[in-house]
PDB file of C-alpha atoms in Angstrom:
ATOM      1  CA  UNK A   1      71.912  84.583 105.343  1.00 48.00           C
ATOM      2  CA  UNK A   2      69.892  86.306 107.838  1.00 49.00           C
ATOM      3  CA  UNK A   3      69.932  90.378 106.857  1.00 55.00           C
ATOM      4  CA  UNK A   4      68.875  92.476 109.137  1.00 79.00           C
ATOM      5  CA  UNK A   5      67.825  96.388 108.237  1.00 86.00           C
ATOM      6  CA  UNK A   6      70.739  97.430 110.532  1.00 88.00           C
ATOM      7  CA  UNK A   7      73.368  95.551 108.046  1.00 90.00           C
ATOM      8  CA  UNK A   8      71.925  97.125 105.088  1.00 92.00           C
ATOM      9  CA  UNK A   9      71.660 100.327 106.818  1.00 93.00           C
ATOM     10  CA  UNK A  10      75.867  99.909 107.579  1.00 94.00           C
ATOM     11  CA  UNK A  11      76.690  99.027 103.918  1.00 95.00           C
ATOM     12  CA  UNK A  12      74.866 101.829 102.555  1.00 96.00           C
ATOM     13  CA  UNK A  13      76.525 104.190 105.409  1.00 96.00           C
ATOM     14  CA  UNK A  14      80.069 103.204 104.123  1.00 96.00           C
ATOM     15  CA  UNK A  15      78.955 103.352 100.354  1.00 96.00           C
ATOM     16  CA  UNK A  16      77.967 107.260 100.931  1.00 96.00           C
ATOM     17  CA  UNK A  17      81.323 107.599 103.008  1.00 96.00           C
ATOM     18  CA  UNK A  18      83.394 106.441 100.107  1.00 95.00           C
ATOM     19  CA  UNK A  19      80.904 108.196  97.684  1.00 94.00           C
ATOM     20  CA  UNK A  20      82.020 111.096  99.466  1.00 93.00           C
ATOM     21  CA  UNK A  21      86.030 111.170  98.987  1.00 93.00           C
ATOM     22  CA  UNK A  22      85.535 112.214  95.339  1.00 90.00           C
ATOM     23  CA  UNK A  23      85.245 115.403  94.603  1.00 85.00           C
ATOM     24  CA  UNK A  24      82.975 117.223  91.774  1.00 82.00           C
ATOM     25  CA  UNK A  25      85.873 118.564  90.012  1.00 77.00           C
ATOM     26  CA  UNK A  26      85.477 118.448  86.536  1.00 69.00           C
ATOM     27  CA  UNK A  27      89.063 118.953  85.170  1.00 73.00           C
ATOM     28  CA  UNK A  28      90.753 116.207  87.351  1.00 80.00           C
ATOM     29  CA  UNK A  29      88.175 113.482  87.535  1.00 83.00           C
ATOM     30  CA  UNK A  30      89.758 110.132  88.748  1.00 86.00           C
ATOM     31  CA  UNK A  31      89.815 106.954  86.601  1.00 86.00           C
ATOM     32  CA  UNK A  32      89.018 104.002  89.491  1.00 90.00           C
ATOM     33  CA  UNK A  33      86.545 101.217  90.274  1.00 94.00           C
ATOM     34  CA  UNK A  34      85.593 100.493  93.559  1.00 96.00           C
ATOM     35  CA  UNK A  35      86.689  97.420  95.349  1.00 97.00           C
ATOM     36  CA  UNK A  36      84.717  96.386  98.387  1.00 97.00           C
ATOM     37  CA  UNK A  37      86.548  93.915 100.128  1.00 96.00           C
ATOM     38  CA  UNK A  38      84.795  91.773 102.705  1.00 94.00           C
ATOM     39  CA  UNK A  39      87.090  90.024 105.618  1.00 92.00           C
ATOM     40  CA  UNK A  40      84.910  86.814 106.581  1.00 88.00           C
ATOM     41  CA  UNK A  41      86.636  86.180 110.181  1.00 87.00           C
ATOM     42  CA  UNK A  42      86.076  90.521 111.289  1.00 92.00           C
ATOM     43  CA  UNK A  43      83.077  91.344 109.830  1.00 92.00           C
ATOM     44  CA  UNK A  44      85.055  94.077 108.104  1.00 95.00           C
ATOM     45  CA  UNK A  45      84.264  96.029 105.125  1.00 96.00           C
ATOM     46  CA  UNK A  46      86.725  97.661 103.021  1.00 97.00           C
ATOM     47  CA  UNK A  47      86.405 100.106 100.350  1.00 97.00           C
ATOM     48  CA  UNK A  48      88.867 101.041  97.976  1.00 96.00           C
ATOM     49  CA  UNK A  49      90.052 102.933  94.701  1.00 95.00           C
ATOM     50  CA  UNK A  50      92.651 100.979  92.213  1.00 93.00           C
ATOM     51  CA  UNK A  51      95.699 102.854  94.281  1.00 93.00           C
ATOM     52  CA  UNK A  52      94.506 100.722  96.929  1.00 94.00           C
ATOM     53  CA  UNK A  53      93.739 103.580  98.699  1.00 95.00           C
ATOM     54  CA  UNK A  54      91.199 103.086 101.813  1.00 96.00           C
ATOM     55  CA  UNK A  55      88.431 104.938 101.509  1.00 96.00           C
ATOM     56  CA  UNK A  56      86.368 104.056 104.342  1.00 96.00           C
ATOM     57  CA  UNK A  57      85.861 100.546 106.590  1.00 96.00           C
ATOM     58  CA  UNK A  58      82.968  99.217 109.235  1.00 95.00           C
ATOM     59  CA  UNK A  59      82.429  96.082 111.024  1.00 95.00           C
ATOM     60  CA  UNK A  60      79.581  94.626 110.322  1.00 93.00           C
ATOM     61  CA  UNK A  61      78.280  92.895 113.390  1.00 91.00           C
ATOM     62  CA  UNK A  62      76.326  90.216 111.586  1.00 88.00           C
ATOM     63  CA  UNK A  63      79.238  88.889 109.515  1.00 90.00           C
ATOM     64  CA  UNK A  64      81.931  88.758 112.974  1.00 88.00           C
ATOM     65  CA  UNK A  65      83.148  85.288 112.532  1.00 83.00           C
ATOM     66  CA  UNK A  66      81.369  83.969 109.986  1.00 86.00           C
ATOM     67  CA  UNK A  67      82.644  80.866 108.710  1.00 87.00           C
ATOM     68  CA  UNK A  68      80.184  79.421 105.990  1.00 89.00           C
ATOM     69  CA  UNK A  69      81.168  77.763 102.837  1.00 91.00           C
ATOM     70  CA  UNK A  70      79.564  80.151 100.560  1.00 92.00           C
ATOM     71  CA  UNK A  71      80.096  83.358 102.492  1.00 92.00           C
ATOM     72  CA  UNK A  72      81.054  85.511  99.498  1.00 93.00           C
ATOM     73  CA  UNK A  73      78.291  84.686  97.217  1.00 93.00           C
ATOM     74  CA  UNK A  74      75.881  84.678 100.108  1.00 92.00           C
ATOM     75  CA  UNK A  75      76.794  88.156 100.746  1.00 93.00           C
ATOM     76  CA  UNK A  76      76.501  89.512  96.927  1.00 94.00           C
ATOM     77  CA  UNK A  77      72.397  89.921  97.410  1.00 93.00           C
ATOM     78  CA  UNK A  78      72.872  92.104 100.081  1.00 93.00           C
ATOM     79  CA  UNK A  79      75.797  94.337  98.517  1.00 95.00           C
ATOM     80  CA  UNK A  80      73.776  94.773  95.152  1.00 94.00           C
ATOM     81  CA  UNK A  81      70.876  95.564  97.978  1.00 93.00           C
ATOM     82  CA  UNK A  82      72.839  98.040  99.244  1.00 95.00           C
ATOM     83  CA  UNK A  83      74.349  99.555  95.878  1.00 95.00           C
ATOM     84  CA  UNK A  84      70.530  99.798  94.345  1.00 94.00           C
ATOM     85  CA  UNK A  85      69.612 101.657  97.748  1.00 93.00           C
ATOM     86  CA  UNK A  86      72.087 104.296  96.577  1.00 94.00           C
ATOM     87  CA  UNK A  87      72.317 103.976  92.759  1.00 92.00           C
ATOM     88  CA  UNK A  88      71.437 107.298  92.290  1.00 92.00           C
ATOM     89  CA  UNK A  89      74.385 108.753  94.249  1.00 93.00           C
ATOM     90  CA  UNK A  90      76.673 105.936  93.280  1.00 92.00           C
ATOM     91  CA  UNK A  91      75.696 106.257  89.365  1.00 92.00           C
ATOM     92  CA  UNK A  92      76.711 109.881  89.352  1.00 90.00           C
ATOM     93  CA  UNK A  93      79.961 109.682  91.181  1.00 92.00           C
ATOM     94  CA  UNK A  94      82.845 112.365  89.919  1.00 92.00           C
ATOM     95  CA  UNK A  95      84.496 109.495  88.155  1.00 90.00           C
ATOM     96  CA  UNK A  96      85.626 109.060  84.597  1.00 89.00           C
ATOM     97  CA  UNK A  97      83.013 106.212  83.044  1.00 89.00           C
ATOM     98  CA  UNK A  98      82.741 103.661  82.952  1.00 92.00           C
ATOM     99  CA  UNK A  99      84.048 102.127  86.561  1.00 93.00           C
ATOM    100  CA  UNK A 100      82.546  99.465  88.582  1.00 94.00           C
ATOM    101  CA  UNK A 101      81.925  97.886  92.299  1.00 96.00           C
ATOM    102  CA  UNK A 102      83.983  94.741  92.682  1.00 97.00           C
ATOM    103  CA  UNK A 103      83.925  92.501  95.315  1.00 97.00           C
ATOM    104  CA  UNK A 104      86.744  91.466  96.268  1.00 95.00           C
ATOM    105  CA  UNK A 105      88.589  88.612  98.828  1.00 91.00           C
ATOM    106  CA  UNK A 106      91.007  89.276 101.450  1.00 89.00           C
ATOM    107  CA  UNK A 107      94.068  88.556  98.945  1.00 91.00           C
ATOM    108  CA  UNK A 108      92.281  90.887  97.105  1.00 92.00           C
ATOM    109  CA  UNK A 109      91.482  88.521  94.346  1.00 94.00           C
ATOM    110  CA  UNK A 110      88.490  89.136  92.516  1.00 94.00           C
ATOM    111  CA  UNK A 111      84.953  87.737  93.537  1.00 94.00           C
ATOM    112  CA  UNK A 112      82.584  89.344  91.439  1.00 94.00           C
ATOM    113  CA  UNK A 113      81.509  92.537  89.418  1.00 94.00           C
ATOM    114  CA  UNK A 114      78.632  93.552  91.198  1.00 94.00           C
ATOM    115  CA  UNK A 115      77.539  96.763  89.423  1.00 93.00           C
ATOM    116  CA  UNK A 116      79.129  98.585  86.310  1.00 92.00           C
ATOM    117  CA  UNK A 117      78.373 102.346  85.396  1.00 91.00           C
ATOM    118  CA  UNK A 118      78.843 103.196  81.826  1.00 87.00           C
ATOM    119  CA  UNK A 119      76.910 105.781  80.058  1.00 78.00           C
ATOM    120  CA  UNK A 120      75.496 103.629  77.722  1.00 68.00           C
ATOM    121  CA  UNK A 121      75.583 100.107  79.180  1.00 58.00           C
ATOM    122  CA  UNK A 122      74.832  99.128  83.405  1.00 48.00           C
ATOM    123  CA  UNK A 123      75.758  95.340  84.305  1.00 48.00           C
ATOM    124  CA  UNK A 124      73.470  95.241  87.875  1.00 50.00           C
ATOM    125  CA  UNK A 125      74.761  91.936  88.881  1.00 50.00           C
ATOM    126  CA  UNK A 126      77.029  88.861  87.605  1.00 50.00           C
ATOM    127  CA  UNK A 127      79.686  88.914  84.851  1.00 51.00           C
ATOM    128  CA  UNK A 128      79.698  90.677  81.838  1.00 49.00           C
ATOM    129  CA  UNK A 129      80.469  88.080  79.612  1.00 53.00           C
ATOM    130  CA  UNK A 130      78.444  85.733  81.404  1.00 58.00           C
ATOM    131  CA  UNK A 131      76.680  82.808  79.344  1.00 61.00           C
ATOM    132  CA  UNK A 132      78.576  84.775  76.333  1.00 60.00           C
ATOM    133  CA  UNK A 133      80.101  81.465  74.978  1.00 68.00           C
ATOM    134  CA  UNK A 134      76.518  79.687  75.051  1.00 74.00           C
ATOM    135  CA  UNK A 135      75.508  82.626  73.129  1.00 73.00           C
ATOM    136  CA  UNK A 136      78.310  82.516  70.510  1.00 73.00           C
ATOM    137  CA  UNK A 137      77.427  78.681  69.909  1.00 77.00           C
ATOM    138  CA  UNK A 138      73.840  79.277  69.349  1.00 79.00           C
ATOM    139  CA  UNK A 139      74.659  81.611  66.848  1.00 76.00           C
ATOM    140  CA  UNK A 140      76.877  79.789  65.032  1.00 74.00           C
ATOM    141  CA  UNK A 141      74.738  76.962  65.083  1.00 80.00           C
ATOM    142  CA  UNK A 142      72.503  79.128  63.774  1.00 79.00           C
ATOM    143  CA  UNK A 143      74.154  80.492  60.653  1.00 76.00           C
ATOM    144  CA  UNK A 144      75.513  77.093  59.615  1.00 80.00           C
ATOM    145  CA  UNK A 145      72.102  76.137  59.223  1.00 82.00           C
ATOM    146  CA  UNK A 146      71.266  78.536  56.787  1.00 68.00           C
TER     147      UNK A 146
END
């Protein structure tokens, strides 16, 4: 996918935008992720809390009509771009930990967990319990051996 410094510069614009909706105060911190929500055939891209509550939307010129297979893991790279451009911001939001960035479809279906903030643990990109089973069988493999 061709990614121009304009397109990151638009993700990271709406990021801040919906950064900014929450406000630092202490006693009534929200408990939400983030869902960004990507239309393939507008270009448009949706943010939102888990009231599905809009917190901001652009176009994004490069992604108007885009009708490739693998648009929503094509555009993941470019999202966590985007998300490590503003971690510090993003990391320090004034919500109750931990909450994440989800991408999300247009049925608003669940694509991928693209960045988790928790005070002790960060998932930067792909699924928390990804290659967990693989994992669990080596171990076990492991102890029956013994």
């Amino acid at each position: 996918m061709n990614t121009s410094e304009q397109t990151l510069q638009k993700i990271t614009r709406a990021l801040r935008k919906a950064a900014s909706k929450f406000t630092n105060d202490a006693e009534n911190m929200p408990l939400t992720d983030l869902y960004l929500q990507v239309k393939q055939e507008s270009g448009e891209l949706l943010i939102f809390n888990d009231q599905d509550e809009e917190l901001t939307r652009c176009v994004v010129e490069s992604w108007l009509g885009n009708q490739a297979e693998n648009f929503y893991t094509d555009i993941q790279p470019l999202l966590l771009s985007a998300i490590q451009q503003e971690r510090e911001l993003l990391d320090n939001l004034p919500i109750l930990k931990p909450y994440s960035f989800v991408l999300i479809d247009e049925e608003k279906e669940t694509i991928a967990e693209l960045h988790l903030v928790d005070d002790e643990l960060m998932l930067v990109s792909g699924n928390l319990m990804e290659g967990l089973s693989g994992d669990l069988d080596s171990f076990l493999e492991e102890l029956m051996q013994k």
